[in-house]
Coordinates of C-alpha atoms in Angstrom, one line a residue:
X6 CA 4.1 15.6 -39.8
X7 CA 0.9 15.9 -38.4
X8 CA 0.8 12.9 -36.3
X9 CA 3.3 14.3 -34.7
X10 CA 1.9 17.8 -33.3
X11 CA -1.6 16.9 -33.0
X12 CA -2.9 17.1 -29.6
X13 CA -5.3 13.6 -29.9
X14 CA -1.9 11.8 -31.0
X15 CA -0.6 12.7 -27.6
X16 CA -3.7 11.7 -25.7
X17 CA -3.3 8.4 -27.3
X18 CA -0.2 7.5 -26.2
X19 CA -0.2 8.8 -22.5
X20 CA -3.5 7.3 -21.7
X21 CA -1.7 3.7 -23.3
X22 CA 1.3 4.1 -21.1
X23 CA -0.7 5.1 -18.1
X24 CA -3.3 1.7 -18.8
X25 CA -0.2 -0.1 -19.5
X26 CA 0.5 0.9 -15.7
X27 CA -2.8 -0.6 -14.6
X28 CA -1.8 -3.9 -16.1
X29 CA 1.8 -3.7 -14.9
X30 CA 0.3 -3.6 -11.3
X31 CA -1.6 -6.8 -11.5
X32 CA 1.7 -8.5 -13.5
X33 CA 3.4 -7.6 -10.5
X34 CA 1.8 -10.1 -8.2
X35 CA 2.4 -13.1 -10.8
X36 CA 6.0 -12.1 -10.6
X37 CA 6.9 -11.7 -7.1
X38 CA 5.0 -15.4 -6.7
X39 CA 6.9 -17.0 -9.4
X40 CA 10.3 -16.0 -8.6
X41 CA 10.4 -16.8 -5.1
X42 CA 8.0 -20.3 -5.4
X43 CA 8.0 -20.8 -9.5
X44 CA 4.1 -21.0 -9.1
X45 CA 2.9 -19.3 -12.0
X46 CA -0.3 -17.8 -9.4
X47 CA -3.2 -17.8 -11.5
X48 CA -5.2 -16.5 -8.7
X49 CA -3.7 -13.2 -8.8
X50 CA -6.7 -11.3 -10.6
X51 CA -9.1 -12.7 -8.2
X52 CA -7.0 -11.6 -5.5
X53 CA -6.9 -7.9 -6.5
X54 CA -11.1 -8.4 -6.4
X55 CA -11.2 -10.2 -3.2
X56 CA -9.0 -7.2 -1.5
X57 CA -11.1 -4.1 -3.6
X58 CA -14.1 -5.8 -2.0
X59 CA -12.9 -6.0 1.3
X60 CA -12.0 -2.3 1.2
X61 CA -15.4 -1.7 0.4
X62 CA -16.4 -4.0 2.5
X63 CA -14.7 -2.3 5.4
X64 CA -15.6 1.1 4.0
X65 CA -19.4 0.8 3.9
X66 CA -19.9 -1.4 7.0
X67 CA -21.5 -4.1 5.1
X68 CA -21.7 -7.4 7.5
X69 CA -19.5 -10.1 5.7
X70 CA -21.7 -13.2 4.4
X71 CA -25.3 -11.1 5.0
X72 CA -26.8 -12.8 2.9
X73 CA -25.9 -16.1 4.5
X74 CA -27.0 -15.2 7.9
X75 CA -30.2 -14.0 6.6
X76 CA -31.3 -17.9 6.6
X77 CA -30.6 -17.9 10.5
X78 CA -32.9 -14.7 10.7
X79 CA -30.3 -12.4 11.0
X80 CA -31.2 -9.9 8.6
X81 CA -28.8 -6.9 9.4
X82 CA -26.5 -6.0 6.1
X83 CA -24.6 -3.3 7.9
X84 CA -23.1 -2.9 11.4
X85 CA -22.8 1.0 11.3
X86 CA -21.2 3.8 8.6
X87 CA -18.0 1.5 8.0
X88 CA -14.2 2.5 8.7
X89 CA -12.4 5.6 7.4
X90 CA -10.5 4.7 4.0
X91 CA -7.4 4.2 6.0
X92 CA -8.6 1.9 8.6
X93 CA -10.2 0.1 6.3
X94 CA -7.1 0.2 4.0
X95 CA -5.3 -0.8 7.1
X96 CA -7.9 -3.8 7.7
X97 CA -7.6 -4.9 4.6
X98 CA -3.9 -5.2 4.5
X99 CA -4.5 -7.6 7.2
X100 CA -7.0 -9.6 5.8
X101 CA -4.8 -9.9 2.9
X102 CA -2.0 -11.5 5.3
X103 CA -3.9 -13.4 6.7
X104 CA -5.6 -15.1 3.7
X105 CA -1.8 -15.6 2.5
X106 CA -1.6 -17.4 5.7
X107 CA -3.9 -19.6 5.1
X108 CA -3.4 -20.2 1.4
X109 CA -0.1 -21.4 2.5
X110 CA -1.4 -23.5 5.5
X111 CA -4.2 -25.4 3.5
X112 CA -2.8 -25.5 -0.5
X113 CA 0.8 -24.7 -0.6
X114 CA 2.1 -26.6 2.3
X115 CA 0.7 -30.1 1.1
X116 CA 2.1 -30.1 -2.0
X117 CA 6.1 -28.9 -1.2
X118 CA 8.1 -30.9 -4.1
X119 CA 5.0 -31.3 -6.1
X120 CA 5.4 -30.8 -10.1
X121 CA 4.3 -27.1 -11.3
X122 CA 2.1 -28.0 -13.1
X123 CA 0.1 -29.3 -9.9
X124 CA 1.0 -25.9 -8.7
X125 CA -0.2 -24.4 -11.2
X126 CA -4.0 -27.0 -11.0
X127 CA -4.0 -25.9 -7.1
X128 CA -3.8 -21.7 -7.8
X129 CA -7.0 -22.2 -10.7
X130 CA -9.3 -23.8 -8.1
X131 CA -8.0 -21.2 -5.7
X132 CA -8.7 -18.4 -7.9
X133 CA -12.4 -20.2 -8.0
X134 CA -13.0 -20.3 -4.4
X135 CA -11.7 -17.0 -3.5
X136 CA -14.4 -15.9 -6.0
X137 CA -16.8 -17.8 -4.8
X138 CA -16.3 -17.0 -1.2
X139 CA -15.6 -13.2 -2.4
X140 CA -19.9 -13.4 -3.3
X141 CA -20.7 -15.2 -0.7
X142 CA -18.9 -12.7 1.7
X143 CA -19.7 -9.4 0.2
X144 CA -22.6 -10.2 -2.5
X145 CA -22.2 -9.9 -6.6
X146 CA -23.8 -6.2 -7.5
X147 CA -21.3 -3.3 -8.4
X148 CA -20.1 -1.5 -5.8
X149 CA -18.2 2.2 -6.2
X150 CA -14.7 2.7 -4.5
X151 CA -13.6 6.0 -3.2
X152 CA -9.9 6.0 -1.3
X153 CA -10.0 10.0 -1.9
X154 CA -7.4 9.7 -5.1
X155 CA -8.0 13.0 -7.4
X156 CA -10.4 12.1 -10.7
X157 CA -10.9 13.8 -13.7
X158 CA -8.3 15.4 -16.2
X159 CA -5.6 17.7 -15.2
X160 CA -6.6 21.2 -15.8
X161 CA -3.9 23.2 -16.4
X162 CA -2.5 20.2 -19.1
X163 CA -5.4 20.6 -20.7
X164 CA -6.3 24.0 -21.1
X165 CA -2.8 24.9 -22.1
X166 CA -2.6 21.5 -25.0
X167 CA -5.9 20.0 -25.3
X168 CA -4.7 16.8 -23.9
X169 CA -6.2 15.1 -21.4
X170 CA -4.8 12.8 -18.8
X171 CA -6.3 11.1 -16.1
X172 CA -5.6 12.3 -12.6
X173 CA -6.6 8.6 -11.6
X174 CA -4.4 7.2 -13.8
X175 CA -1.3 9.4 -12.8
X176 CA -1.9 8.4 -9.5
X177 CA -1.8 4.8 -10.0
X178 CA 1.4 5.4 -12.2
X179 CA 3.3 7.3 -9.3
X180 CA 2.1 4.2 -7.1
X181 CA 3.6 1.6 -9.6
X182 CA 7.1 3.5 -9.8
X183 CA 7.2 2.9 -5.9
X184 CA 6.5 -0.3 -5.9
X185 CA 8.8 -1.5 -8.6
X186 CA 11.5 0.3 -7.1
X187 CA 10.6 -1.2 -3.4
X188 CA 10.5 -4.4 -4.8
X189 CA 13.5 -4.5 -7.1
X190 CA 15.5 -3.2 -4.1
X191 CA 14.4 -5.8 -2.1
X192 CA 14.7 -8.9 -4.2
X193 CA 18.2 -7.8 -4.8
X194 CA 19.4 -6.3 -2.3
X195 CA 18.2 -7.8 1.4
X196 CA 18.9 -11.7 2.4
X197 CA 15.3 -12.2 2.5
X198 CA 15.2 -11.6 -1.1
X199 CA 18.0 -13.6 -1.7
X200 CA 16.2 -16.6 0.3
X201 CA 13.0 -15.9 -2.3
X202 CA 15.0 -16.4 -4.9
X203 CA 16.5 -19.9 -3.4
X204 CA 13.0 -21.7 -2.6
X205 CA 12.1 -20.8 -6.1
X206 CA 15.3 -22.2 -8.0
X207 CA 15.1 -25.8 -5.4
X208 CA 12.6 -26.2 -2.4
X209 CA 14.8 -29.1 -1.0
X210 CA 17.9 -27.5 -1.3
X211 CA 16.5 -24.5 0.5
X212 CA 15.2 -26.2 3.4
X213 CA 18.5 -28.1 3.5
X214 CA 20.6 -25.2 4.1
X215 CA 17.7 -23.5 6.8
X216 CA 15.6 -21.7 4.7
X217 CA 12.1 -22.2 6.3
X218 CA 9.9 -22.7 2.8
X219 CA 6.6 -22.0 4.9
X220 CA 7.8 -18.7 6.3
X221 CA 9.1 -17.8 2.5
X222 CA 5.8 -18.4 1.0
X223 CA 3.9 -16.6 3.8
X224 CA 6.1 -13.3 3.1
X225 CA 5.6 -13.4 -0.6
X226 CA 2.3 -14.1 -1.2
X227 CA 1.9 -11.5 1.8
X228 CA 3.4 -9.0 -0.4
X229 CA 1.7 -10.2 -3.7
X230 CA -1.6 -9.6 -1.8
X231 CA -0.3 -6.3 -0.5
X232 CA 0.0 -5.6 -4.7
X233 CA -3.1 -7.3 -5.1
X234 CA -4.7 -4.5 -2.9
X235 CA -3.2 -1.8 -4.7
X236 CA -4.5 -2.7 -8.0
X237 CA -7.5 -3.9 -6.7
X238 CA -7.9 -0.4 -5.7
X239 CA -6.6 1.2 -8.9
X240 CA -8.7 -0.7 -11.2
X241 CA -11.9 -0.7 -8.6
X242 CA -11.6 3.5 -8.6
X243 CA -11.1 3.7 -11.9
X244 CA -14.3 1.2 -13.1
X245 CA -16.4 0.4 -10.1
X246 CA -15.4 -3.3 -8.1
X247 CA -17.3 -5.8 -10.1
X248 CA -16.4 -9.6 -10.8
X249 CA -15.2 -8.8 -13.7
X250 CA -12.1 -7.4 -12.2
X251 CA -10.5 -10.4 -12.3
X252 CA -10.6 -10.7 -16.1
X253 CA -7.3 -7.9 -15.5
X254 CA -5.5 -11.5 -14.8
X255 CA -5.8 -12.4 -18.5
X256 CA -4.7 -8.9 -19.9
X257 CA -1.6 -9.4 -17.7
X258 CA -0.6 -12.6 -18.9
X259 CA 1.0 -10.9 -22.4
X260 CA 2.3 -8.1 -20.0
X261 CA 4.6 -11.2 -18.4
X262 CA 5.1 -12.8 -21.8
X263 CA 6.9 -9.6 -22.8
X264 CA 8.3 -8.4 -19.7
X265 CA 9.6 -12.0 -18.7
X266 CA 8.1 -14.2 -15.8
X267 CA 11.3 -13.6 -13.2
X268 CA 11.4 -9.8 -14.1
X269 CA 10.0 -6.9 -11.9
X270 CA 11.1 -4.1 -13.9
X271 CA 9.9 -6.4 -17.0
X272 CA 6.6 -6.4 -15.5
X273 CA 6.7 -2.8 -16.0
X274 CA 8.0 -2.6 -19.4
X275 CA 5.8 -5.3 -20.5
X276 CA 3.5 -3.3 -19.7
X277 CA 3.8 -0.1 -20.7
X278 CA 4.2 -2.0 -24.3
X279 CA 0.8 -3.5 -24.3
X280 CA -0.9 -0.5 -23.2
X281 CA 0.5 1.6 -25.7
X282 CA 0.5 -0.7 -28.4
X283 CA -2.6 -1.3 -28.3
X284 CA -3.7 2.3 -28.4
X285 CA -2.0 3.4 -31.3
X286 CA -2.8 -0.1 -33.0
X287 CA -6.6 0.8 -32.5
X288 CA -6.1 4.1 -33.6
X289 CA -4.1 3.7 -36.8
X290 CA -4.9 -0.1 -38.0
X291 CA -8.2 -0.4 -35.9
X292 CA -10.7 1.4 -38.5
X293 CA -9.3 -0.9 -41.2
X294 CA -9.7 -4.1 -40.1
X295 CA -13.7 -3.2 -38.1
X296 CA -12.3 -2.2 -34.5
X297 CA -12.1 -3.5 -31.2
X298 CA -8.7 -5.0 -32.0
X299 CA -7.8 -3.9 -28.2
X300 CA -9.6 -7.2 -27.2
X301 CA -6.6 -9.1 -29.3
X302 CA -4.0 -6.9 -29.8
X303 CA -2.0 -7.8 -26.8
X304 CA -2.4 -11.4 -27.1
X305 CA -1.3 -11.1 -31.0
X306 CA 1.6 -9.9 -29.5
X307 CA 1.9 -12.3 -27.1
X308 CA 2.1 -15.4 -29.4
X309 CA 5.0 -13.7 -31.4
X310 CA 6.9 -13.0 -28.6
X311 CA 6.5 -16.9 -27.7
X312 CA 7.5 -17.7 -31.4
X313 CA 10.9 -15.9 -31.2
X314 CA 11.3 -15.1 -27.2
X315 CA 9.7 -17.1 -25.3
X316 CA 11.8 -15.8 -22.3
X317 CA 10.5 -12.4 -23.0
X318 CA 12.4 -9.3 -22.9
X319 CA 13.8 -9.6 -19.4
X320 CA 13.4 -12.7 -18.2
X321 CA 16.1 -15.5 -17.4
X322 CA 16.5 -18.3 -20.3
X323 CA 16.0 -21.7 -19.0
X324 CA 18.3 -24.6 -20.4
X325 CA 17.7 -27.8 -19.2
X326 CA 20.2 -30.6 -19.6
X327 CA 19.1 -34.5 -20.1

């Protein structure tokens, strides 16, 4: 068939499982924070722009809250040619534990026992302020971010098929394989995981047996903003850092309705099935109906999965008893 041999077809569905990747990476974060807290972390997309920013940030030498200062008369933007991209990968790996540190210290501890759904309330207005303070910090233009990852399609690929692939994206595939596989292993396999997985299924009962519920949330939403950075980076290569980076939040909500909220590897799946879906949806159905169904698609999707699995693929069924 000829679907099945032409070279475009092919295109279509590597370039969805390699966006599906993107998405995974930011699905990722929501995960790790909701098994080990069960805070669903709405902040998560806005984290992944607050650490791209940084980076650049870091990168340029741009003065944090210039404009601010300006009002002072202190009108310097830049305090020299900015870090190499690792130091200021390096730098902003610790500003990322640190602001997990403090997210912790000023919204999470207050509200230990609290119902999720005031949780839930707390991680919007985070998601807010970090935005806010993001501008305030670094200013609202676009900026370009260059960590040195190769660009452009892969020659020899396409001179020998006529499909092109996305160095960018391979990259940023290889990187999510890692991850998954880091993370997985650690949820699973090492007592601290174990401990994650305690605070999340009772906070009382966790502290009753030791289990310091401060130091647990410090380490995960540590290593969410650690995935944070990563995408941040991904996404910020691949389309420039702009505030509308943290839209990728609402593309990864159908990505964990799929995949299931408690599963890493589902994050993965989840996403690989959005991004290819809505490819070859687009391409075949897509001309039909007027276009741009990618804007929907996943969310279409979505909804059926919450008709007949609202667990998703992966993730554990909940069964309460009155």
């Amino acid at each position: 068939m000829f679907f099945l041999v032409d070279p475009f077809f092919y295109e279509i569905v590597i370039s969805g499982l390699l966006a599906g990747v993107m998405y995974a990476l930011v699905a990722l974060g929501f995960v790790l924070i909701f098994k080990a807290s069960g805070i669903f972390n709405f902040s998560q997309g806005v984290l992944a722009l607050f650490a791209a920013l940084t980076l650049v940030g870091f990168q340029t030498g741009q003065i944090p809250f210039a404009h601010l200062l300006s009002l002072f008369g202190i009108h310097a933007t830049h305090w020299g040619a900015g870090f190499p991209t690792v130091i200021a990968l390096l730098f902003s790996l610790l500003v990322m534990i640190g602001l997990a540190w403090l997210i912790v210290q000023i919204v999470l501890k207050p509200l230990v026992n609290q119902e999720g759904i005031i949780l839930f309330m707390a991680t919007i207005g985070l998601a807010y302020v970090l935005e806010g303070v993001g501008d305030l910090m670094w200013g609202a233009n676009v900026k370009m971010l260059d960590v040195g990852l190769p660009k452009g399609p892969v020659e020899f690929i396409f001179d020998t098929t006529d499909v092109m692939i996305d160095k960018l994206e391979i990259s940023a595939a290889v990187v999510a394989i890692i991850l998954v596989v880091l993370l997985t292993l650690f949820s699973a396999y090492t007592k601290m995981g174990r401990a994650l997985r305690a605070v999340a299924d009772d906070h009382q009962a966790a502290l009753s047996v030791g289990i310091s519920l401060e130091t647990i949330w410090w380490i995960v939403w540590s290593v969410s903003g650690i995935v944070a950075l990563v995408a941040g980076v991904m996404w910020g290569a691949k389309s420039g850092v702009q505030f509308s980076l943290s839209l990728i939040a609402l593309k990864a909500l159908p990505v964990l309705m799929l995949g299931g909220f408690t599963s890493i590897p589902g994050a993965i799946i989840g996403g690989l099935m959005i991004g290819l879906g809505e490819k070859l949806f687009e391409f075949y159905i897509g001309p039909m109906i007027g276009g741009a169904t990618e804007n929907w698609f996943a969310y279409m999707l979505a909804l059926l999965f919450l008709l007949f699995r609202p667990q998703g693929l992966f993730g554990e069924k909940i069964i309460e008893r009155v």
